[in-house]
Coordinates of C-alpha atoms and ligand atoms in Angstrom, one line a residue:
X491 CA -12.7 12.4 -7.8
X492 CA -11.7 8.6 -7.8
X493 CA -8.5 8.1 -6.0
X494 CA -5.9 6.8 -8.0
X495 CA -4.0 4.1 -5.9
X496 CA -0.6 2.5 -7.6
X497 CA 0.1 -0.7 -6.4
X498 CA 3.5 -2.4 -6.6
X499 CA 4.8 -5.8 -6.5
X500 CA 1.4 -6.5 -8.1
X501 CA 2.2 -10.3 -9.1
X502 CA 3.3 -11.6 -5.6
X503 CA 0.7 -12.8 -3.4
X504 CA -0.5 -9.9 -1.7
X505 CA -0.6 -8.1 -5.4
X506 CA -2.6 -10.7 -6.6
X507 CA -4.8 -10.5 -4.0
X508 CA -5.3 -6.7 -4.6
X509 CA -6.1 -7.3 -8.1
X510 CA -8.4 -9.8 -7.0
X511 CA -10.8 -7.4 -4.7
X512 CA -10.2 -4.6 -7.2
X513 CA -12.8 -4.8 -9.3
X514 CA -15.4 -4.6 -5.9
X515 CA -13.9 -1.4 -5.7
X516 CA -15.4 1.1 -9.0
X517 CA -14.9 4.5 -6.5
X518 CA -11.1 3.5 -7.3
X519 CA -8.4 3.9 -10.1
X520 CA -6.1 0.9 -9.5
X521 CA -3.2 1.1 -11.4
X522 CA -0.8 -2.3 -10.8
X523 CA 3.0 -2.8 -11.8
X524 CA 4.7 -5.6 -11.4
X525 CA 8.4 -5.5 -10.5
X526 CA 9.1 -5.8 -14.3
X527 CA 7.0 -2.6 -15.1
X528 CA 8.4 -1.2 -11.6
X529 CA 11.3 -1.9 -10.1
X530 CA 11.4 0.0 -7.0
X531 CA 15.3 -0.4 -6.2
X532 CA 15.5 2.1 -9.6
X533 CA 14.5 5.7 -9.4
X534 CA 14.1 6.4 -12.4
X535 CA 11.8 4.1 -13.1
X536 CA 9.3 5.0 -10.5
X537 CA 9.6 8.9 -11.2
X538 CA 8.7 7.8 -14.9
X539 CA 5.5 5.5 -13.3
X540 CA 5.0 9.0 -10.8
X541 CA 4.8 11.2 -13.6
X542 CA 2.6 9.1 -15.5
X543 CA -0.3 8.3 -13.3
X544 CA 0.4 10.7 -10.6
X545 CA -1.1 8.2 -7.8
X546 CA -3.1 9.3 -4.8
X547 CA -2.5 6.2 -3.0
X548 CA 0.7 3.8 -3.2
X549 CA 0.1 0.7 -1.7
X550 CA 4.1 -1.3 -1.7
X551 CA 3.8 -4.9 -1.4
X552 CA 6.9 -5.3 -3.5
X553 CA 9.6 -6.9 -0.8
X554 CA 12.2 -9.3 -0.9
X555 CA 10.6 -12.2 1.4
X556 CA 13.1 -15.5 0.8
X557 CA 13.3 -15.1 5.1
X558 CA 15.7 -17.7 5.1
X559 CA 17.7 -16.9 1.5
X560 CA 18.0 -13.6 3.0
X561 CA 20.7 -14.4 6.1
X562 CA 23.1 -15.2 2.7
X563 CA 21.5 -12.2 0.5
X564 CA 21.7 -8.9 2.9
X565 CA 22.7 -7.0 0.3
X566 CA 19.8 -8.0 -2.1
X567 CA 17.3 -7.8 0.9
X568 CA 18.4 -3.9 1.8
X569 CA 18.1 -3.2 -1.7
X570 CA 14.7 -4.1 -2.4
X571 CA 13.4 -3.8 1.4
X572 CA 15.2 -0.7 2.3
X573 CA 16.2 1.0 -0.6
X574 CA 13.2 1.0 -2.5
X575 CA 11.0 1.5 0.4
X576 CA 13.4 4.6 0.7
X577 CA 12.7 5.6 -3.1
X578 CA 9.3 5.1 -2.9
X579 CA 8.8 7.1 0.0
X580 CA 10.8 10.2 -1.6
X581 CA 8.1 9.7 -4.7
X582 CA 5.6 10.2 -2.4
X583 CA 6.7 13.0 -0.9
X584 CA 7.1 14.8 -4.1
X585 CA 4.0 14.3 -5.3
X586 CA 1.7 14.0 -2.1
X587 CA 1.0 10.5 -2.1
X588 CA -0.1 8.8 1.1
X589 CA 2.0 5.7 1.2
X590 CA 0.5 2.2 2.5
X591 CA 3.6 0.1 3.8
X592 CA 3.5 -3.4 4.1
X593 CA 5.5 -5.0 6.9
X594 CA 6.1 -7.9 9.1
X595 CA 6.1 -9.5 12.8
X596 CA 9.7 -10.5 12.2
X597 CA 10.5 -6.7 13.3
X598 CA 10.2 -8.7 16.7
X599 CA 12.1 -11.1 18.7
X600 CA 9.5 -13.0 19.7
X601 CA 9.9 -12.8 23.8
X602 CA 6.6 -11.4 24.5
X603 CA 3.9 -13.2 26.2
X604 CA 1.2 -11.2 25.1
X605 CA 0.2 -9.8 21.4
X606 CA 2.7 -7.3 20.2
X607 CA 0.9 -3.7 20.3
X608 CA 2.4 -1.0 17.5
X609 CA 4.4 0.5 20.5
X610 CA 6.4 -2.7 21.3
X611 CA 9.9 -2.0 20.5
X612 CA 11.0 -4.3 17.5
X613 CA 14.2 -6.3 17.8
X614 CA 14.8 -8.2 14.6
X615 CA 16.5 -11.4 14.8
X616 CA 16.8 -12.3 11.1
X617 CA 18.4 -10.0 7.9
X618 CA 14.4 -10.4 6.7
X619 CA 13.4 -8.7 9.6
X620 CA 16.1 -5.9 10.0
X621 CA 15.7 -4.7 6.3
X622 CA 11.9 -4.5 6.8
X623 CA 12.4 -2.6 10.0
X624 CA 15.1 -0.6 8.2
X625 CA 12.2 0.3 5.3
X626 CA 9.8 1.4 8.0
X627 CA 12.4 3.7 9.2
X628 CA 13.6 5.0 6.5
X629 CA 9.7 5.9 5.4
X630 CA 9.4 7.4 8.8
X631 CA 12.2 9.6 8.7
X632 CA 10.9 11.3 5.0
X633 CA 7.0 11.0 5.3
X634 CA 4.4 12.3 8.2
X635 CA 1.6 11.0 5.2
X636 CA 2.3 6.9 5.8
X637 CA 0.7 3.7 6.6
X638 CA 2.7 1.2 7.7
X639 CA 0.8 -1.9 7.8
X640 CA 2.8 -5.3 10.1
X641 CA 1.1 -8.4 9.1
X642 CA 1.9 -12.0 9.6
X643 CA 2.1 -15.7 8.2
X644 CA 0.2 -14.1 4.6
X645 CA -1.4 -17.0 2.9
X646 CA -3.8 -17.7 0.1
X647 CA -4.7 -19.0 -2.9
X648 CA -2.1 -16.7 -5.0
X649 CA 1.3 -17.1 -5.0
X650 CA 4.2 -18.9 -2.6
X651 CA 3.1 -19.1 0.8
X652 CA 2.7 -22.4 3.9
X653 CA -0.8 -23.5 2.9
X654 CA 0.1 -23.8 -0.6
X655 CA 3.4 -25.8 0.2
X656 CA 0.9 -27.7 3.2
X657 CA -1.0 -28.5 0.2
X658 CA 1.7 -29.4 -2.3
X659 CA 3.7 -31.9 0.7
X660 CA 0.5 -33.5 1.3
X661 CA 0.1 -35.0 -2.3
X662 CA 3.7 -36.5 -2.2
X663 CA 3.9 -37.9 0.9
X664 CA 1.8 -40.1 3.6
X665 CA 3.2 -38.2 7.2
X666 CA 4.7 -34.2 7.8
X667 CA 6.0 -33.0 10.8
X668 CA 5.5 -29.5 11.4
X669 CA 6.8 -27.2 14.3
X670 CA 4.6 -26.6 17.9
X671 CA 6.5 -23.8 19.4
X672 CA 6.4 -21.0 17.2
X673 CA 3.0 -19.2 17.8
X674 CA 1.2 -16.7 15.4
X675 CA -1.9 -16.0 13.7
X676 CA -2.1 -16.5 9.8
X677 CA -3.5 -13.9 7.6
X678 CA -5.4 -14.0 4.4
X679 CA -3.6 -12.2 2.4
X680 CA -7.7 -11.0 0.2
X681 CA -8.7 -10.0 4.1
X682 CA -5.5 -8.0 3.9
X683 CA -5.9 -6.3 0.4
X684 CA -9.3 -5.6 1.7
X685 CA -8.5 -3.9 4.8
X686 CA -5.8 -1.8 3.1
X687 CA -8.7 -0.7 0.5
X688 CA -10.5 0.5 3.7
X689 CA -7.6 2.5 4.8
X690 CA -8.1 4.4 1.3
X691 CA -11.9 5.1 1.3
X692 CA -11.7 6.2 5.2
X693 CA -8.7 8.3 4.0
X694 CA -10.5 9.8 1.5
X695 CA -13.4 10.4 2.9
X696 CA -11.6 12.3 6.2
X697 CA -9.2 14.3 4.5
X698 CA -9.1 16.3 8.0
X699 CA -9.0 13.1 10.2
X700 CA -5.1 12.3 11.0
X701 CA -5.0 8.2 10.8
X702 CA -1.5 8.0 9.2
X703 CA 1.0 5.8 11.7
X704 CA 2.2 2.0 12.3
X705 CA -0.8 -0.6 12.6
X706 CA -1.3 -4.3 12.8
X707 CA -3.7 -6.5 10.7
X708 CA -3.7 -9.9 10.7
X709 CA -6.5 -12.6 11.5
X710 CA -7.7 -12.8 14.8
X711 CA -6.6 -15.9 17.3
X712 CA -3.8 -17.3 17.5
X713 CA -2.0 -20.7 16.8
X714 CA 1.2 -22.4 16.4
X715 CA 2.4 -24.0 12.3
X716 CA 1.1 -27.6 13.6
X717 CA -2.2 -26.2 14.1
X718 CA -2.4 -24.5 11.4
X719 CA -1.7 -27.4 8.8
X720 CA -4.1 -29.3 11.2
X721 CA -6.8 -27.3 9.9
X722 CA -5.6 -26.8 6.3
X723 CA -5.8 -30.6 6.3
X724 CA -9.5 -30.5 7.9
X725 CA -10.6 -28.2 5.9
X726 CA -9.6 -29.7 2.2
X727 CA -10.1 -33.2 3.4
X728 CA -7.1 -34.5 3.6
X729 CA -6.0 -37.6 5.6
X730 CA -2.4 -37.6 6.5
X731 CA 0.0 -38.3 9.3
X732 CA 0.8 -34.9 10.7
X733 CA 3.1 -35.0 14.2
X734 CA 4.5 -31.7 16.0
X735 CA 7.8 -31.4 16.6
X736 CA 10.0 -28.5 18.2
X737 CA 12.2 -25.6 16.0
X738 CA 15.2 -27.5 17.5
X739 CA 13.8 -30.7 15.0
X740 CA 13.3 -28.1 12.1
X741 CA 17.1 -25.7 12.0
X742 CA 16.4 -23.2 9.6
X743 CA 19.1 -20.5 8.6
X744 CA 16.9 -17.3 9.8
X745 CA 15.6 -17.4 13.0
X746 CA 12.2 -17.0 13.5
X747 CA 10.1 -15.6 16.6
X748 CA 8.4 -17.8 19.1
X749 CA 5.8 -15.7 19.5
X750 CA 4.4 -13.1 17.4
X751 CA 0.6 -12.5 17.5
X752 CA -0.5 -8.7 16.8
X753 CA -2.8 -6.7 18.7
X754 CA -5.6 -5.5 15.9
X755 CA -7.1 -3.0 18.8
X756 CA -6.1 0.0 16.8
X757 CA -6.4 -1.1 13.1
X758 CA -9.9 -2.1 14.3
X759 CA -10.8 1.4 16.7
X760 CA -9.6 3.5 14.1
X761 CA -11.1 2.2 10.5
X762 CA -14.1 0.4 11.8
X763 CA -12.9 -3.3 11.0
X764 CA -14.2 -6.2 11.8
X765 CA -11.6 -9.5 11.6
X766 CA -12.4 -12.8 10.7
X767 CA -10.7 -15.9 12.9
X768 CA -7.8 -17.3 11.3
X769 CA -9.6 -21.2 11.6
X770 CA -12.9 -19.1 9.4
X771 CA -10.9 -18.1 6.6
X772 CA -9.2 -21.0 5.3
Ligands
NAP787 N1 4.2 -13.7 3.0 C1 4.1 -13.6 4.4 O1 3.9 -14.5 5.1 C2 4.3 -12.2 4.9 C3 4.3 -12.1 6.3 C4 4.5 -10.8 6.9 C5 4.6 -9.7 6.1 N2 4.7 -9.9 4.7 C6 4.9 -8.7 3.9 O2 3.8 -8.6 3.0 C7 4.2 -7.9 1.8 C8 3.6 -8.8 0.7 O3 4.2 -10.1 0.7 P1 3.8 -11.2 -0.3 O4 3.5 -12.4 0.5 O5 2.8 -10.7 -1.3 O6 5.2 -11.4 -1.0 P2 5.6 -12.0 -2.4 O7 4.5 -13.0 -2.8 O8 7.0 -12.5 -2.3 O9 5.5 -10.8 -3.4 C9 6.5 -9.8 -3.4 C10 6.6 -9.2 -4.7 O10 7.6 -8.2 -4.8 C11 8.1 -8.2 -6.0 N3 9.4 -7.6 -6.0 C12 10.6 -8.1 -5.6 N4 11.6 -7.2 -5.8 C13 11.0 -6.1 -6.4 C14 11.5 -4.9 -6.9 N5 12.8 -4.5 -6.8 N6 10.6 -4.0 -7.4 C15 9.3 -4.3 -7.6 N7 8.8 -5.5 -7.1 C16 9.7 -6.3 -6.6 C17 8.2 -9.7 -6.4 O11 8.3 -9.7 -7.8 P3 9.2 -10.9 -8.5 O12 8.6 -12.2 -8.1 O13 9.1 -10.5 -10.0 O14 10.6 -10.7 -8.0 C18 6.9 -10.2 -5.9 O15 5.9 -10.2 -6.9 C19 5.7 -7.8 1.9 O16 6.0 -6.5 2.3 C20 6.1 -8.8 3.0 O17 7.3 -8.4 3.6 C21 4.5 -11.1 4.1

């Protein structure tokens, strides 16, 4: 039988790109709500969506991810990143759905030196990153059946997200400055949809083998937001005067981890994955 897989949030960028892969995928029944035909802060609404389609899979990329609107909207930010996570979770367990989290390296502080396994303990240094570490909690604490998924800097052609905005700064003006000392690896946010749509088919197809826990996925390599526009810029052609400059040039009201590359050893072990370089996918 072809798994039916719900997928939330389905017009941010991570939605988009699962709609995008989608049709690669015929073994599967995607079904995708946006946060109009879902909201997932209201319970009623998603026993109604439950009931309906009765979804193998639930794949939540719906989040509140203004990082920095969020140190003045805490109470919008639980709602959507803990709250519904929590509601969603409880639908799951009700009708035995494996849930596929989506979540973030801003569950970290950014002190390591090396990249963050899944056992690093998180410290969240932002109201973004608390409410996400909150959801992945609060899905802990009521499901044994979850993936939850950490990925970081998401770009791609859909949505809001730094290459776009890279993109957008570079046809107004003739020099950017862009921060050195905050280092990370970017993700594609299609090699993301793709990788959770892997999850599914091995889950599937292993009924009896036990996968379900934290992972990380994002590209492989690492680099800081000056190199990364750097090759944004080489890639599309663009001549412009880009300079580095420190976070202490750049205040922004959430703080943001100086370092937060993810280990991929186990996403990659355990499904068989192979991960482009972040420099190969832009
Ligand atoms: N973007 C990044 O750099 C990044 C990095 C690390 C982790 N992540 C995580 O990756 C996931 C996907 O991120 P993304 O880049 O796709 O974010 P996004 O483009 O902001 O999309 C989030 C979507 O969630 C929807 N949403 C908000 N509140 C909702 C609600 N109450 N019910 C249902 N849907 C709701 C939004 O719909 P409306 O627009 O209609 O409100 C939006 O379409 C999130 O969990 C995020 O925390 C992202």
């Amino acid at each position: 039988m072809r798994p039916v897989v719900l997928v939330t949030g389905a017009n941010g960028q991570l939605g988009q790109s699962l709609r995008f892969v989608a049709d690669k995928y015929s073994q599967i029944d995607f079904v995708f709500c946006d946060s109009k035909a879902l909201d997932i802060t209201l319970k009623v609404e998603i026993a109604s969506v439950f009931n309906t389609i009765k979804p193998d899979f639930c794949i939540n990329t719906a989040a509140y991810t203004a990082v920095d609107k969020a140190e003045s909207e805490p109470d919008k930010a639980t709602a959507i990143n803990v709250t519904g996570a929590k509601n969603l979770a409880e639908a799951c367990k009700e009708f035995k759905t494996k849930l596929i989290h989506v979540s973030t390296d801003f569950v970290f502080d950014g002190n390591a030196k090396t990249p963050y396994t899944e056992e690093a303990i998180p410290n969240p240094q932002s109201v973004y990153g608390q409410t996400k570490l909150d959801g992945e909690e609060a899905i802990q604490s009521i499901l044994q059946d979850y993936f939850i998924v950490r990925t970081s800097w998401v770009y791609s052609q859909f949505g809001n997200n730094f290459m776009k905005t890279m993109l957008r700064l570079a046809r107004e003006r003739n020099e950017l400055a862009v921060v050195d000392d905050q280092i990370g690896t970017p993700t594609h946010a299609v090699d993301l949809a793709n990788v959770l749509v892997q999850i599914i088919l091995y889950t599937s197809k292993n009924p009896e083998i036990n996968t379900y826990g934290i992972y990380n996925f994002s590209n492989e390599g690492a680099c800081s937001w000056f190199d990364f526009a750097q090759k944004i810029f080489e890639v599309n052609n663009i001549k412009i005067d880009l300079q580095p400059i420190p976070s202490s040039k750049y205040p922004t009201p959430a703080h943001r981890p100086r370092y937060s590359v993810l280990d991929k050893s186990k996403i990659k072990k355990t499904f068989d994955i192979e991960i482009k370089t972040w420099d190969e996918t832009i």
